[in-house]
Coordinates of C-alpha atoms in Angstrom, one line a residue:
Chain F
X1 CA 5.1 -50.9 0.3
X2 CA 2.2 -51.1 -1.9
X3 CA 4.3 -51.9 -5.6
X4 CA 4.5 -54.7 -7.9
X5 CA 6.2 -58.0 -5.7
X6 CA 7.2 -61.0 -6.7
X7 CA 8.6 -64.2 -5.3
X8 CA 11.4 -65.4 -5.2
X9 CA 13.9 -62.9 -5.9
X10 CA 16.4 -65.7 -7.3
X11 CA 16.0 -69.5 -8.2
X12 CA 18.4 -72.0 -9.0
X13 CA 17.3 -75.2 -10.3
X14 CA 18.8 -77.8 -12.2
X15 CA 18.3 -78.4 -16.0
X16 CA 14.9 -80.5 -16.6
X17 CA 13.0 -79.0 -13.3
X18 CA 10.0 -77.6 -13.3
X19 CA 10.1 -73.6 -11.2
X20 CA 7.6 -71.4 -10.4
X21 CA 7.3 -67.8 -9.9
X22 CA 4.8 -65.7 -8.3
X23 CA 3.4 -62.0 -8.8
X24 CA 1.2 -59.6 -6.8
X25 CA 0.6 -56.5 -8.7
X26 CA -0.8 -53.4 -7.6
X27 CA -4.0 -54.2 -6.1
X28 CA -6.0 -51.7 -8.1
X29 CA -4.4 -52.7 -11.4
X30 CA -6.3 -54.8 -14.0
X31 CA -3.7 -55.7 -16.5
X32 CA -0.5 -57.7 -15.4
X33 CA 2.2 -58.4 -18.0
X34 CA 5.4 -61.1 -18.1
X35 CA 8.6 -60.4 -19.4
X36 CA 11.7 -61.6 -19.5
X37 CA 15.2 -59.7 -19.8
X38 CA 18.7 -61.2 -20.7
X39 CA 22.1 -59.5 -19.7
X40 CA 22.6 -56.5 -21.8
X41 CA 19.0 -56.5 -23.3
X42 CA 15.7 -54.5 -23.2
X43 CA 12.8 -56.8 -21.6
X44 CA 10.8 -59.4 -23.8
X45 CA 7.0 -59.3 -23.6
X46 CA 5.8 -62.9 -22.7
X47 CA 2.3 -62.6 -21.8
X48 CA -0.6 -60.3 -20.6
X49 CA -3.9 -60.5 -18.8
X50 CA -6.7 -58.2 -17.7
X51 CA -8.1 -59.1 -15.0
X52 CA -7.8 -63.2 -15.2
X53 CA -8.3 -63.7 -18.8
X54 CA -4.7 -63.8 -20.2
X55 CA -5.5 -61.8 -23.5
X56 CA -2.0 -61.8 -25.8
X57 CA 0.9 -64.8 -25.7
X58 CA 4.1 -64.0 -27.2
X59 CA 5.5 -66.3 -29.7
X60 CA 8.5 -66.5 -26.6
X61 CA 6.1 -68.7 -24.4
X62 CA 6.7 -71.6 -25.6
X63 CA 5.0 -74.9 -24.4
X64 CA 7.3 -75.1 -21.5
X65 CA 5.6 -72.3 -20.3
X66 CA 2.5 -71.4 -19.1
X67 CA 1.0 -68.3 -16.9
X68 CA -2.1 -67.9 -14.9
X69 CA -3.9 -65.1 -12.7
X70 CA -6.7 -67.3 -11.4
X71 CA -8.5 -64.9 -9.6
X72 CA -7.5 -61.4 -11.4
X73 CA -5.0 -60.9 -8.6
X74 CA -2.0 -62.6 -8.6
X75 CA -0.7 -64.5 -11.0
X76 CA 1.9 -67.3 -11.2
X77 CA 4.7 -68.4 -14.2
X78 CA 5.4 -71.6 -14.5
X79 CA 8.3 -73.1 -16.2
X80 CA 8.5 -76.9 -16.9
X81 CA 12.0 -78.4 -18.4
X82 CA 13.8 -76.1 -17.6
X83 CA 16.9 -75.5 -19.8
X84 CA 19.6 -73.9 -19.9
X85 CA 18.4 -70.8 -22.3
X86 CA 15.7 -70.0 -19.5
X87 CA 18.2 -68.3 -17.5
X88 CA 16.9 -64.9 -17.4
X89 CA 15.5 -62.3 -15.2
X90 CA 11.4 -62.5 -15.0
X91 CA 9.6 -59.8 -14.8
X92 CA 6.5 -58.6 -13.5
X93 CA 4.4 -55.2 -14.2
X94 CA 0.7 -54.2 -13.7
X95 CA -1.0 -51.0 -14.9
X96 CA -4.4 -49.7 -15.0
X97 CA -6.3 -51.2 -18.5
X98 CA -8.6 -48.6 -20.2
X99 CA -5.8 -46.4 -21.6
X100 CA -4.1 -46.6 -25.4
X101 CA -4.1 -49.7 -27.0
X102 CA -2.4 -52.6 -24.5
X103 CA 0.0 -50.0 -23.4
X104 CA -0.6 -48.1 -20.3
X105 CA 2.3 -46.9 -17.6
X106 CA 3.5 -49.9 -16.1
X107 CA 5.0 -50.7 -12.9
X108 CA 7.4 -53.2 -12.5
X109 CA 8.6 -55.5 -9.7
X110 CA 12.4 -56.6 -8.9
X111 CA 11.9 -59.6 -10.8
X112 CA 12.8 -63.1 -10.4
X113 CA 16.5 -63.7 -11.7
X114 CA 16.0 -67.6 -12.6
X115 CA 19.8 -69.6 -12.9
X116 CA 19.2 -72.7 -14.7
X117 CA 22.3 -75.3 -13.9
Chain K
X1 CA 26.5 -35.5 -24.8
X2 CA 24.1 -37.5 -27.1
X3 CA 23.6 -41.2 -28.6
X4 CA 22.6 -42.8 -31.5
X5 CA 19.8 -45.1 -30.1
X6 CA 20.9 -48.9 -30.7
X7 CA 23.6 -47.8 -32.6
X8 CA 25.7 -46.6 -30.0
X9 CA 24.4 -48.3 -26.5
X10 CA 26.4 -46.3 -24.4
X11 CA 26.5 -42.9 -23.8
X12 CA 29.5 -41.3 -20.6
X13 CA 28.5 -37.6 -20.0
X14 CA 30.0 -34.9 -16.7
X15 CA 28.1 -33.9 -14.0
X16 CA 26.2 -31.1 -14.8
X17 CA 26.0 -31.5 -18.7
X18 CA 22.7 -32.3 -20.3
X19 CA 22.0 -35.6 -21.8
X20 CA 20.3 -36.4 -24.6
X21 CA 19.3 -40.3 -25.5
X22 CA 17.8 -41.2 -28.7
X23 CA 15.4 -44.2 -29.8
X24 CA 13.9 -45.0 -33.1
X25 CA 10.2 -47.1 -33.1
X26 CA 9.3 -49.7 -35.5
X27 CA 5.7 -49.2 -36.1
X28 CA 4.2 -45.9 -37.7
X29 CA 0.2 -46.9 -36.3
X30 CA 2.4 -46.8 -32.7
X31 CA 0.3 -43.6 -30.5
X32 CA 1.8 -44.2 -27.0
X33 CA 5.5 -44.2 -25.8
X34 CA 7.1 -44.7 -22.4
X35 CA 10.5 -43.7 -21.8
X36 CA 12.0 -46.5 -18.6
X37 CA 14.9 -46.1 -16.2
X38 CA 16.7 -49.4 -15.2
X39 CA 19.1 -49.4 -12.2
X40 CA 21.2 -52.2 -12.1
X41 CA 19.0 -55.4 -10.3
X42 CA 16.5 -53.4 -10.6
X43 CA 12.9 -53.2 -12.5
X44 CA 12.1 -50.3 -15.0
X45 CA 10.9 -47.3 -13.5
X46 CA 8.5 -45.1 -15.4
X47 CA 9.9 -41.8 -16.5
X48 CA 7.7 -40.0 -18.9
X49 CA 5.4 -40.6 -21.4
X50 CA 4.3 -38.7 -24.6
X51 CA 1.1 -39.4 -27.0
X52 CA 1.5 -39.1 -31.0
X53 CA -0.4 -36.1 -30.4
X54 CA 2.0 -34.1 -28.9
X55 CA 5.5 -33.7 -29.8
X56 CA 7.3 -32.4 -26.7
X57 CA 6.4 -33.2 -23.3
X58 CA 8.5 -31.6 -20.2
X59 CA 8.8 -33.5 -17.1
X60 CA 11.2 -32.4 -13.8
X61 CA 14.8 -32.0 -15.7
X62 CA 13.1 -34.7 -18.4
X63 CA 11.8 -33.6 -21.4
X64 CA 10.5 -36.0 -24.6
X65 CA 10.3 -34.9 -28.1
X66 CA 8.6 -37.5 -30.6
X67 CA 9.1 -37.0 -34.4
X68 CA 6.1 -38.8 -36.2
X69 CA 7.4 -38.2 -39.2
X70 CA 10.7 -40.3 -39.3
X71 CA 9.7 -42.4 -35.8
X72 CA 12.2 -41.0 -33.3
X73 CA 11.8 -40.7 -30.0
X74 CA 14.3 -38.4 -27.6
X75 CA 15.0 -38.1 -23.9
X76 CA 17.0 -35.0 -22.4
X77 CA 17.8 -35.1 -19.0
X78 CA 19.1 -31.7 -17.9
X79 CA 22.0 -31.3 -15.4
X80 CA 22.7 -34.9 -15.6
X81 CA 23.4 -36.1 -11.9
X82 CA 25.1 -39.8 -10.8
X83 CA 21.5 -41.2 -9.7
X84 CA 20.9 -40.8 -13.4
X85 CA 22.9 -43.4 -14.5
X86 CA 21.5 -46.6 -15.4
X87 CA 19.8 -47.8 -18.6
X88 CA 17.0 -46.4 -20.8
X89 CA 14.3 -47.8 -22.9
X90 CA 11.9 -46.6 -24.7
X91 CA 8.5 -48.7 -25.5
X92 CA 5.6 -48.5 -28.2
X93 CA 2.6 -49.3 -27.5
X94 CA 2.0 -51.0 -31.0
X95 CA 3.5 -54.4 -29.4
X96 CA 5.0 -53.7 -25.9
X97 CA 8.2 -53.7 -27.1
X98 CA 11.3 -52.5 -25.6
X99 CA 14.6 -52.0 -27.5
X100 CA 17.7 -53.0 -26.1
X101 CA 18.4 -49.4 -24.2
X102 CA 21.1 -46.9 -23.8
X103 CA 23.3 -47.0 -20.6
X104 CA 24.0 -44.1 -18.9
X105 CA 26.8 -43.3 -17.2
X106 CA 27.6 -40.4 -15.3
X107 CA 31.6 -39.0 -14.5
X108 CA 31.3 -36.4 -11.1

């Protein structure tokens, strides 16, 4: 299966932990993006990068959060204090930049649902 | 059967019957749009796109109209089957942002 993965599929951590989540996109894919998607709502853009230079932040990312693609590969999300409100589902997608605007077809992963106790 | 974009979230339709879901976008400079499916524990899957210049694109059973002029967006699905229920977003490209969708739900 060549799509979007990411790792783990769940986490539950207590309240004041730090978690991490990982992302491989599509290989050929420049541009990764973060979300983040709450019961019963549409996904949240968090962040985007092109190839490793992370290029927009969302006023969402707070400083508990912070997101890196090191290489212009994979890239990791890292939340420190966790609290209770993170409790979400993280997602991942990748496209191919050098379409419209910031907006090209994206493919997602499964996500990472993230259960903060 | 049809809906009313975040208005009415929900939208129950037969077998068979044709579906229509409706979204209306924030920003008028917007040029790109992506209509999502999202089974349940599940990413979005793509589904069709339109540019602003074009205002009806036809996929297989999926068709998109976009009305510039007051910022709606529409997805029929034709002969609406189970595997198409789930939820539906549409997304500009002005600031990657999804609404909060229409679910789907499909009676045999």
């Amino acid at each position: 299966d060549t799509g979007v993965s990411q790792n783990p599929r769940h986490k539950i951590t207590k309240r004041g932990q730090n978690v991490t989540f990982r992302c491989d996109p599509i290989s050929e894919h420049n541009r990764l993006y973060w979300y983040r998607q709450t019961l019963g709502q549409g996904p949240e853009f968090l962040t985007y990068f092109q190839n490793e230079a992370q290029l927009e932040k969302s006023r969402l990312l707070s400083d508990r959060f912070s997101a890196e693609r090191p290489k212009g590969s994979f890239s990791t999300l890292e939340i420190q204090r966790t609290e209770q409100g993170d409790s979400a589902m993280y997602l991942c997608a990748s496209s191919l930049g050098g379409g419209v605007g910031k907006y090209n077809e994206q493919f997602f992963g499964p996500g990472t649902r993230l259960t903060v106790l | 059967g049809e809906s009313v974009g975040l208005h009415l979230p929900t939208l129950s339709v037969q077998e068979g019957d044709n579906s229509i879901i409706n979204c209306a976008y924030s920003n008028s400079a917007s040029d790109y749009f992506i209509w999502y499916k999202q089974e349940s524990g599940k990413g979005p899957q793509f589904i069709i796109d339109i540019r602003s210049n074009m205002d009806k694109r036809q996929g297989q059973r999926v068709t998109v109209l976009l009305n510039k002029t007051v910022k709606h967006l529409s997805l029929q699905i034709a002969a609406t089957q189970p595997g198409d229920s789930a939820v539906y977003f549409c997304a500009e490209n002005s600031d990657m942002r999804f609404g909060a969708g229409t679910r789907l739900t499909v009676k045999p």
